[in-house]
Amino acid sequence: VARRPIIAIDGPAGSGKSTTAAAVARALGYTHFDSGAVYRAVALVALGSLGPPETWAGAAVAGAAGRAPVAVHAGGGRFVVLVGGAPPGDALRSDAVTQEVSRVAAMAEVRDFVNGLLRSAAVDGGVVMDGRDIGTVVFPDAEVKVFLVADPEERARRRLRERGRTSDSDAIAMEAGALQARDRRDSTRAVAPLVQATGAVLIDTTALAFEEQVRQVIALARAATFGVP
Ligand code: C5P
């Protein structure tokens, strides 16, 4: 049986991938999967069970994530990541996790482990998955590929707003710096670096209303999957 379509949405930190992916999935009756949450869960496990981050080795991190375990569970139109059988909630967005997640995401053993979870979760398709390498590595045969970008300062403003923090110019500059540092690590790593996939449609959301970027992705999906339920 042929699988249903897969929509891959990649892009740098804070470009609106997850919120866009969730809205597109809702509109199409697909399931949303935030792959970054799985990398965050791995970082959370490493922080809780291994020594100082500078000493982490790929095999040990992947081993800890496999045992802990990090798992995914589908339900109600979305996937949830589980750590030790329970949803980790806000811990995934903690500063410590955000700081160390790019370190574990650069490890080949960790990427193999996470890719296994992502591919088995989406085996039947009907999925909107967002991340950094979904269109390049995880699902290179995705029916629709989107690369979402936005100016760093606009991304910083959105991130601060999301977290209910004040966004004076100092705060924006600091947040933009942190986002760009993470992008640099994600774009320059040896394994599955952040890059626009061949065949991906670039959408710059800097000046776009949220509804408009959602509309554009839905239009691409309808065009690509015309006749497919
Ligand atoms: O999307 P989010 O910002 O939550 O992702 C957190 C981190 O997980 C990214 O900075 C990146 O290092 C890693 N990641 C990845 N590949 C993906 C998704 C996320 O390397 N497909």
PDB file of C-alpha atoms and ligand atoms in Angstrom:
ATOM      1  CA  VAL A   1       0.000   0.000   0.000  1.00  0.00           C
ATOM      2  CA  ALA A   2       1.391   3.396  -0.989  1.00  0.00           C
ATOM      3  CA  ARG A   3       1.905   5.771   1.892  1.00  0.00           C
ATOM      4  CA  ARG A   4       0.098   9.113   2.139  1.00  0.00           C
ATOM      5  CA  PRO A   5       2.093  12.289   1.361  1.00  0.00           C
ATOM      6  CA  ILE A   6       4.812  13.725   3.554  1.00  0.00           C
ATOM      7  CA  ILE A   7       5.373  17.462   3.856  1.00  0.00           C
ATOM      8  CA  ALA A   8       8.896  18.370   4.991  1.00  0.00           C
ATOM      9  CA  ILE A   9       9.455  21.824   6.495  1.00  0.00           C
ATOM     10  CA  ASP A  10      13.062  22.738   7.275  1.00  0.00           C
ATOM     11  CA  GLY A  11      14.771  25.962   8.251  1.00  0.00           C
ATOM     12  CA  PRO A  12      16.821  27.769  10.887  1.00  0.00           C
ATOM     13  CA  ALA A  13      15.826  28.249  14.532  1.00  0.00           C
ATOM     14  CA  GLY A  14      12.805  30.446  15.094  1.00  0.00           C
ATOM     15  CA  SER A  15      11.733  30.630  11.453  1.00  0.00           C
ATOM     16  CA  GLY A  16       8.198  29.529  12.382  1.00  0.00           C
ATOM     17  CA  LYS A  17       8.523  25.914  11.211  1.00  0.00           C
ATOM     18  CA  SER A  18       6.682  24.269  14.075  1.00  0.00           C
ATOM     19  CA  THR A  19       3.734  26.638  14.300  1.00  0.00           C
ATOM     20  CA  THR A  20       3.367  26.594  10.507  1.00  0.00           C
ATOM     21  CA  ALA A  21       3.645  22.797  10.364  1.00  0.00           C
ATOM     22  CA  ALA A  22       1.020  22.420  13.096  1.00  0.00           C
ATOM     23  CA  ALA A  23      -1.432  24.713  11.294  1.00  0.00           C
ATOM     24  CA  VAL A  24      -0.871  23.001   7.922  1.00  0.00           C
ATOM     25  CA  ALA A  25      -1.376  19.572   9.501  1.00  0.00           C
ATOM     26  CA  ARG A  26      -4.622  20.717  11.133  1.00  0.00           C
ATOM     27  CA  ALA A  27      -5.932  22.114   7.839  1.00  0.00           C
ATOM     28  CA  LEU A  28      -5.112  18.958   5.861  1.00  0.00           C
ATOM     29  CA  GLY A  29      -6.016  16.407   8.532  1.00  0.00           C
ATOM     30  CA  TYR A  30      -2.397  15.255   8.716  1.00  0.00           C
ATOM     31  CA  THR A  31      -0.309  14.577  11.801  1.00  0.00           C
ATOM     32  CA  HIS A  32       2.300  17.120  12.875  1.00  0.00           C
ATOM     33  CA  PHE A  33       5.715  15.929  13.983  1.00  0.00           C
ATOM     34  CA  ASP A  34       8.274  18.317  15.499  1.00  0.00           C
ATOM     35  CA  SER A  35      11.577  16.482  14.988  1.00  0.00           C
ATOM     36  CA  GLY A  36      13.494  19.086  17.005  1.00  0.00           C
ATOM     37  CA  ALA A  37      11.580  17.932  20.088  1.00  0.00           C
ATOM     38  CA  VAL A  38      13.208  14.495  19.735  1.00  0.00           C
ATOM     39  CA  TYR A  39      16.716  16.015  19.638  1.00  0.00           C
ATOM     40  CA  ARG A  40      15.752  18.132  22.647  1.00  0.00           C
ATOM     41  CA  ALA A  41      14.594  14.999  24.492  1.00  0.00           C
ATOM     42  CA  VAL A  42      17.966  13.355  23.796  1.00  0.00           C
ATOM     43  CA  ALA A  43      19.773  16.439  25.167  1.00  0.00           C
ATOM     44  CA  LEU A  44      17.524  16.368  28.250  1.00  0.00           C
ATOM     45  CA  VAL A  45      18.417  12.729  28.917  1.00  0.00           C
ATOM     46  CA  ALA A  46      22.136  13.429  28.429  1.00  0.00           C
ATOM     47  CA  LEU A  47      22.001  16.380  30.831  1.00  0.00           C
ATOM     48  CA  GLY A  48      20.330  14.196  33.437  1.00  0.00           C
ATOM     49  CA  SER A  49      22.423  11.070  33.111  1.00  0.00           C
ATOM     50  CA  LEU A  50      25.876  11.878  31.715  1.00  0.00           C
ATOM     51  CA  GLY A  51      28.702  14.063  32.998  1.00  0.00           C
ATOM     52  CA  PRO A  52      29.677  17.545  31.756  1.00  0.00           C
ATOM     53  CA  PRO A  53      28.559  18.183  28.125  1.00  0.00           C
ATOM     54  CA  GLU A  54      32.190  18.608  26.967  1.00  0.00           C
ATOM     55  CA  THR A  55      32.788  14.937  27.791  1.00  0.00           C
ATOM     56  CA  TRP A  56      29.770  13.498  25.953  1.00  0.00           C
ATOM     57  CA  ALA A  57      30.511  10.926  23.254  1.00  0.00           C
ATOM     58  CA  GLY A  58      28.002  10.013  20.541  1.00  0.00           C
ATOM     59  CA  ALA A  59      27.689   6.338  21.438  1.00  0.00           C
ATOM     60  CA  ALA A  60      27.093   7.105  25.121  1.00  0.00           C
ATOM     61  CA  VAL A  61      24.468   9.763  24.349  1.00  0.00           C
ATOM     62  CA  ALA A  62      22.624   7.542  21.864  1.00  0.00           C
ATOM     63  CA  GLY A  63      22.875   4.631  24.311  1.00  0.00           C
ATOM     64  CA  ALA A  64      21.379   6.685  27.142  1.00  0.00           C
ATOM     65  CA  ALA A  65      18.565   7.913  24.864  1.00  0.00           C
ATOM     66  CA  GLY A  66      17.845   4.365  23.745  1.00  0.00           C
ATOM     67  CA  ARG A  67      17.676   3.041  27.304  1.00  0.00           C
ATOM     68  CA  ALA A  68      16.013   5.964  29.092  1.00  0.00           C
ATOM     69  CA  PRO A  69      14.124   5.743  26.826  1.00  0.00           C
ATOM     70  CA  VAL A  70      13.296   8.486  24.372  1.00  0.00           C
ATOM     71  CA  ALA A  71      10.246   7.345  22.413  1.00  0.00           C
ATOM     72  CA  VAL A  72       7.478   8.872  20.295  1.00  0.00           C
ATOM     73  CA  HIS A  73       3.760   8.301  20.491  1.00  0.00           C
ATOM     74  CA  ALA A  74       1.057   9.385  18.030  1.00  0.00           C
ATOM     75  CA  GLY A  75      -2.346  10.582  19.094  1.00  0.00           C
ATOM     76  CA  GLY A  76      -4.957  13.211  18.268  1.00  0.00           C
ATOM     77  CA  GLY A  77      -3.298  14.516  15.127  1.00  0.00           C
ATOM     78  CA  ARG A  78       0.090  15.002  16.698  1.00  0.00           C
ATOM     79  CA  PHE A  79       3.098  13.131  17.901  1.00  0.00           C
ATOM     80  CA  VAL A  80       4.365  13.472  21.417  1.00  0.00           C
ATOM     81  CA  VAL A  81       7.870  12.730  22.553  1.00  0.00           C
ATOM     82  CA  LEU A  82       8.167  10.669  25.701  1.00  0.00           C
ATOM     83  CA  VAL A  83      11.086  10.545  28.104  1.00  0.00           C
ATOM     84  CA  GLY A  84      10.887   7.558  30.415  1.00  0.00           C
ATOM     85  CA  GLY A  85       7.284   7.022  29.339  1.00  0.00           C
ATOM     86  CA  ALA A  86       6.071  10.535  30.177  1.00  0.00           C
ATOM     87  CA  PRO A  87       5.888  13.785  28.186  1.00  0.00           C
ATOM     88  CA  PRO A  88       8.750  16.022  29.390  1.00  0.00           C
ATOM     89  CA  GLY A  89       6.710  19.228  28.905  1.00  0.00           C
ATOM     90  CA  ASP A  90       8.460  22.569  29.411  1.00  0.00           C
ATOM     91  CA  ALA A  91      11.784  20.891  30.197  1.00  0.00           C
ATOM     92  CA  LEU A  92      12.350  20.494  26.447  1.00  0.00           C
ATOM     93  CA  ARG A  93      12.481  24.300  26.069  1.00  0.00           C
ATOM     94  CA  SER A  94      14.722  24.974  29.062  1.00  0.00           C
ATOM     95  CA  ASP A  95      17.803  27.123  28.472  1.00  0.00           C
ATOM     96  CA  ALA A  96      20.099  24.213  29.355  1.00  0.00           C
ATOM     97  CA  VAL A  97      18.525  21.977  26.697  1.00  0.00           C
ATOM     98  CA  THR A  98      18.469  24.764  24.093  1.00  0.00           C
ATOM     99  CA  GLN A  99      22.149  25.387  24.803  1.00  0.00           C
ATOM    100  CA  GLU A 100      23.260  21.754  24.401  1.00  0.00           C
ATOM    101  CA  VAL A 101      20.863  20.389  21.787  1.00  0.00           C
ATOM    102  CA  SER A 102      23.052  21.281  18.779  1.00  0.00           C
ATOM    103  CA  ARG A 103      25.928  19.382  20.400  1.00  0.00           C
ATOM    104  CA  VAL A 104      24.007  16.087  20.530  1.00  0.00           C
ATOM    105  CA  ALA A 105      22.396  16.744  17.116  1.00  0.00           C
ATOM    106  CA  ALA A 106      25.886  16.831  15.552  1.00  0.00           C
ATOM    107  CA  MET A 107      26.588  13.231  16.685  1.00  0.00           C
ATOM    108  CA  ALA A 108      26.122  10.588  13.976  1.00  0.00           C
ATOM    109  CA  GLU A 109      24.997   7.922  16.498  1.00  0.00           C
ATOM    110  CA  VAL A 110      22.332  10.272  17.855  1.00  0.00           C
ATOM    111  CA  ARG A 111      21.086  11.125  14.348  1.00  0.00           C
ATOM    112  CA  ASP A 112      20.815   7.405  13.481  1.00  0.00           C
ATOM    113  CA  PHE A 113      18.779   6.813  16.619  1.00  0.00           C
ATOM    114  CA  VAL A 114      16.466   9.780  16.013  1.00  0.00           C
ATOM    115  CA  ASN A 115      16.060   9.004  12.293  1.00  0.00           C
ATOM    116  CA  GLY A 116      14.871   5.518  13.198  1.00  0.00           C
ATOM    117  CA  LEU A 117      12.149   6.972  15.432  1.00  0.00           C
ATOM    118  CA  LEU A 118      11.136   9.577  12.830  1.00  0.00           C
ATOM    119  CA  ARG A 119      10.959   7.145   9.915  1.00  0.00           C
ATOM    120  CA  SER A 120       8.949   4.513  11.747  1.00  0.00           C
ATOM    121  CA  ALA A 121       6.559   7.126  13.120  1.00  0.00           C
ATOM    122  CA  ALA A 122       5.873   8.503   9.623  1.00  0.00           C
ATOM    123  CA  VAL A 123       5.909   5.209   7.723  1.00  0.00           C
ATOM    124  CA  ASP A 124       2.267   5.595   6.566  1.00  0.00           C
ATOM    125  CA  GLY A 125       2.670   9.258   5.566  1.00  0.00           C
ATOM    126  CA  GLY A 126      -0.048  11.844   6.140  1.00  0.00           C
ATOM    127  CA  VAL A 127       2.552  13.753   8.096  1.00  0.00           C
ATOM    128  CA  VAL A 128       3.894  17.287   8.270  1.00  0.00           C
ATOM    129  CA  MET A 129       7.368  17.055   9.784  1.00  0.00           C
ATOM    130  CA  ASP A 130       9.546  20.046  10.646  1.00  0.00           C
ATOM    131  CA  GLY A 131      13.255  20.130  11.392  1.00  0.00           C
ATOM    132  CA  ARG A 132      16.645  20.749   9.793  1.00  0.00           C
ATOM    133  CA  ASP A 133      17.234  17.715   7.542  1.00  0.00           C
ATOM    134  CA  ILE A 134      13.774  16.318   6.846  1.00  0.00           C
ATOM    135  CA  GLY A 135      13.814  17.113   3.115  1.00  0.00           C
ATOM    136  CA  THR A 136      17.522  16.316   2.659  1.00  0.00           C
ATOM    137  CA  VAL A 137      18.073  13.165   4.741  1.00  0.00           C
ATOM    138  CA  VAL A 138      15.070  11.829   6.653  1.00  0.00           C
ATOM    139  CA  PHE A 139      12.517  11.911   3.807  1.00  0.00           C
ATOM    140  CA  PRO A 140      14.332  12.887   0.593  1.00  0.00           C
ATOM    141  CA  ASP A 141      11.279  11.567  -1.304  1.00  0.00           C
ATOM    142  CA  ALA A 142       8.796  13.847   0.519  1.00  0.00           C
ATOM    143  CA  GLU A 143       6.079  15.086  -1.850  1.00  0.00           C
ATOM    144  CA  VAL A 144       6.417  18.659  -0.613  1.00  0.00           C
ATOM    145  CA  LYS A 145       9.579  20.347   0.686  1.00  0.00           C
ATOM    146  CA  VAL A 146       9.636  23.828   2.140  1.00  0.00           C
ATOM    147  CA  PHE A 147      12.605  25.838   3.436  1.00  0.00           C
ATOM    148  CA  LEU A 148      11.398  28.575   5.799  1.00  0.00           C
ATOM    149  CA  VAL A 149      13.674  31.513   6.546  1.00  0.00           C
ATOM    150  CA  ALA A 150      13.331  34.921   8.243  1.00  0.00           C
ATOM    151  CA  ASP A 151      15.658  37.719   9.327  1.00  0.00           C
ATOM    152  CA  PRO A 152      17.430  36.927  12.625  1.00  0.00           C
ATOM    153  CA  GLU A 153      15.957  39.952  14.419  1.00  0.00           C
ATOM    154  CA  GLU A 154      12.415  39.057  13.409  1.00  0.00           C
ATOM    155  CA  ARG A 155      13.015  35.477  14.534  1.00  0.00           C
ATOM    156  CA  ALA A 156      14.363  36.766  17.852  1.00  0.00           C
ATOM    157  CA  ARG A 157      11.306  38.986  18.322  1.00  0.00           C
ATOM    158  CA  ARG A 158       8.967  36.045  17.701  1.00  0.00           C
ATOM    159  CA  ARG A 159      10.890  33.797  20.088  1.00  0.00           C
ATOM    160  CA  LEU A 160      10.771  36.392  22.873  1.00  0.00           C
ATOM    161  CA  ARG A 161       7.074  37.017  22.297  1.00  0.00           C
ATOM    162  CA  GLU A 162       6.385  33.268  22.373  1.00  0.00           C
ATOM    163  CA  ARG A 163       8.041  32.992  25.760  1.00  0.00           C
ATOM    164  CA  GLY A 164       6.333  36.105  27.123  1.00  0.00           C
ATOM    165  CA  ARG A 165       9.658  37.911  27.581  1.00  0.00           C
ATOM    166  CA  THR A 166      10.225  41.622  27.022  1.00  0.00           C
ATOM    167  CA  SER A 167      11.668  42.501  23.652  1.00  0.00           C
ATOM    168  CA  ASP A 168      13.708  45.692  24.027  1.00  0.00           C
ATOM    169  CA  SER A 169      16.580  46.112  21.591  1.00  0.00           C
ATOM    170  CA  ASP A 170      19.142  44.536  23.962  1.00  0.00           C
ATOM    171  CA  ALA A 171      17.018  41.460  24.469  1.00  0.00           C
ATOM    172  CA  ILE A 172      16.437  41.163  20.706  1.00  0.00           C
ATOM    173  CA  ALA A 173      20.158  41.454  19.971  1.00  0.00           C
ATOM    174  CA  MET A 174      21.008  38.787  22.555  1.00  0.00           C
ATOM    175  CA  GLU A 175      18.340  36.376  21.356  1.00  0.00           C
ATOM    176  CA  ALA A 176      19.290  36.926  17.687  1.00  0.00           C
ATOM    177  CA  GLY A 177      22.914  36.184  18.602  1.00  0.00           C
ATOM    178  CA  ALA A 178      21.929  32.922  20.326  1.00  0.00           C
ATOM    179  CA  LEU A 179      19.751  31.830  17.393  1.00  0.00           C
ATOM    180  CA  GLN A 180      22.525  32.563  14.907  1.00  0.00           C
ATOM    181  CA  ALA A 181      25.105  30.700  17.007  1.00  0.00           C
ATOM    182  CA  ARG A 182      22.835  27.625  16.970  1.00  0.00           C
ATOM    183  CA  ASP A 183      22.250  28.019  13.194  1.00  0.00           C
ATOM    184  CA  ARG A 184      26.000  28.143  12.668  1.00  0.00           C
ATOM    185  CA  ARG A 185      26.518  24.887  14.573  1.00  0.00           C
ATOM    186  CA  ASP A 186      23.617  23.260  12.706  1.00  0.00           C
ATOM    187  CA  SER A 187      24.791  24.472   9.268  1.00  0.00           C
ATOM    188  CA  THR A 188      28.473  23.623   9.643  1.00  0.00           C
ATOM    189  CA  ARG A 189      28.279  20.137  11.168  1.00  0.00           C
ATOM    190  CA  ALA A 190      29.576  17.176   9.129  1.00  0.00           C
ATOM    191  CA  VAL A 191      26.422  15.033   9.362  1.00  0.00           C
ATOM    192  CA  ALA A 192      23.105  16.228   7.886  1.00  0.00           C
ATOM    193  CA  PRO A 193      23.837  19.971   8.048  1.00  0.00           C
ATOM    194  CA  LEU A 194      21.035  22.522   7.794  1.00  0.00           C
ATOM    195  CA  VAL A 195      20.751  23.308   4.089  1.00  0.00           C
ATOM    196  CA  GLN A 196      17.936  23.911   1.629  1.00  0.00           C
ATOM    197  CA  ALA A 197      16.999  20.593   0.002  1.00  0.00           C
ATOM    198  CA  THR A 198      16.977  20.131  -3.756  1.00  0.00           C
ATOM    199  CA  GLY A 199      13.416  20.776  -4.831  1.00  0.00           C
ATOM    200  CA  ALA A 200      12.514  22.694  -1.683  1.00  0.00           C
ATOM    201  CA  VAL A 201      10.509  25.894  -2.054  1.00  0.00           C
ATOM    202  CA  LEU A 202      12.067  28.839  -0.198  1.00  0.00           C
ATOM    203  CA  ILE A 203       9.611  30.957   1.786  1.00  0.00           C
ATOM    204  CA  ASP A 204      10.909  34.070   3.552  1.00  0.00           C
ATOM    205  CA  THR A 205       8.473  34.804   6.367  1.00  0.00           C
ATOM    206  CA  THR A 206      10.097  38.035   7.597  1.00  0.00           C
ATOM    207  CA  ALA A 207       7.283  40.214   6.277  1.00  0.00           C
ATOM    208  CA  LEU A 208       4.577  37.561   5.939  1.00  0.00           C
ATOM    209  CA  ALA A 209       1.506  37.287   8.146  1.00  0.00           C
ATOM    210  CA  PHE A 210       1.311  33.870   9.780  1.00  0.00           C
ATOM    211  CA  GLU A 211      -1.928  32.975   7.925  1.00  0.00           C
ATOM    212  CA  GLU A 212      -0.225  33.798   4.636  1.00  0.00           C
ATOM    213  CA  GLN A 213       2.730  31.466   5.175  1.00  0.00           C
ATOM    214  CA  VAL A 214       0.330  28.694   6.189  1.00  0.00           C
ATOM    215  CA  ARG A 215      -1.750  29.361   3.080  1.00  0.00           C
ATOM    216  CA  GLN A 216       1.317  29.143   0.832  1.00  0.00           C
ATOM    217  CA  VAL A 217       2.386  25.765   2.235  1.00  0.00           C
ATOM    218  CA  ILE A 218      -1.163  24.385   1.944  1.00  0.00           C
ATOM    219  CA  ALA A 219      -1.282  25.553  -1.685  1.00  0.00           C
ATOM    220  CA  LEU A 220       2.001  23.730  -2.409  1.00  0.00           C
ATOM    221  CA  ALA A 221       0.642  20.608  -0.732  1.00  0.00           C
ATOM    222  CA  ARG A 222      -2.600  20.714  -2.717  1.00  0.00           C
ATOM    223  CA  ALA A 223      -0.688  21.206  -5.983  1.00  0.00           C
ATOM    224  CA  ALA A 224       1.738  18.372  -5.267  1.00  0.00           C
ATOM    225  CA  THR A 225      -0.764  15.855  -3.962  1.00  0.00           C
ATOM    226  CA  PHE A 226      -3.721  16.659  -6.200  1.00  0.00           C
ATOM    227  CA  GLY A 227      -6.037  13.633  -6.267  1.00  0.00           C
ATOM    228  CA  VAL A 228      -4.423  12.085  -3.189  1.00  0.00           C
ATOM    229  CA  PRO A 229      -6.724  12.061  -0.150  1.00  0.00           C
TER     230      PRO A 229
HETATM  231  O1  C5P B   1      13.509  22.897  16.030  1.00  0.00           O
HETATM  232  P1  C5P B   1      14.279  23.134  17.298  1.00  0.00           P
HETATM  233  O2  C5P B   1      14.863  24.495  17.393  1.00  0.00           O
HETATM  234  O3  C5P B   1      13.502  22.743  18.521  1.00  0.00           O
HETATM  235  O4  C5P B   1      15.482  22.089  17.202  1.00  0.00           O
HETATM  236  C1  C5P B   1      16.450  22.006  18.216  1.00  0.00           C
HETATM  237  C2  C5P B   1      17.779  21.527  17.650  1.00  0.00           C
HETATM  238  O5  C5P B   1      17.655  20.172  17.229  1.00  0.00           O
HETATM  239  C3  C5P B   1      18.306  22.251  16.433  1.00  0.00           C
HETATM  240  O6  C5P B   1      19.028  23.416  16.782  1.00  0.00           O
HETATM  241  C4  C5P B   1      19.201  21.204  15.791  1.00  0.00           C
HETATM  242  O7  C5P B   1      20.468  21.186  16.407  1.00  0.00           O
HETATM  243  C5  C5P B   1      18.498  19.918  16.122  1.00  0.00           C
HETATM  244  N1  C5P B   1      17.706  19.382  15.011  1.00  0.00           N
HETATM  245  C6  C5P B   1      18.364  18.707  14.015  1.00  0.00           C
HETATM  246  N2  C5P B   1      17.664  18.104  13.002  1.00  0.00           N
HETATM  247  C7  C5P B   1      16.323  18.180  12.960  1.00  0.00           C
HETATM  248  C8  C5P B   1      15.626  18.909  13.954  1.00  0.00           C
HETATM  249  C9  C5P B   1      16.354  19.508  14.969  1.00  0.00           C
HETATM  250  O8  C5P B   1      19.595  18.632  14.022  1.00  0.00           O
HETATM  251  N3  C5P B   1      15.657  17.560  11.981  1.00  0.00           N
END
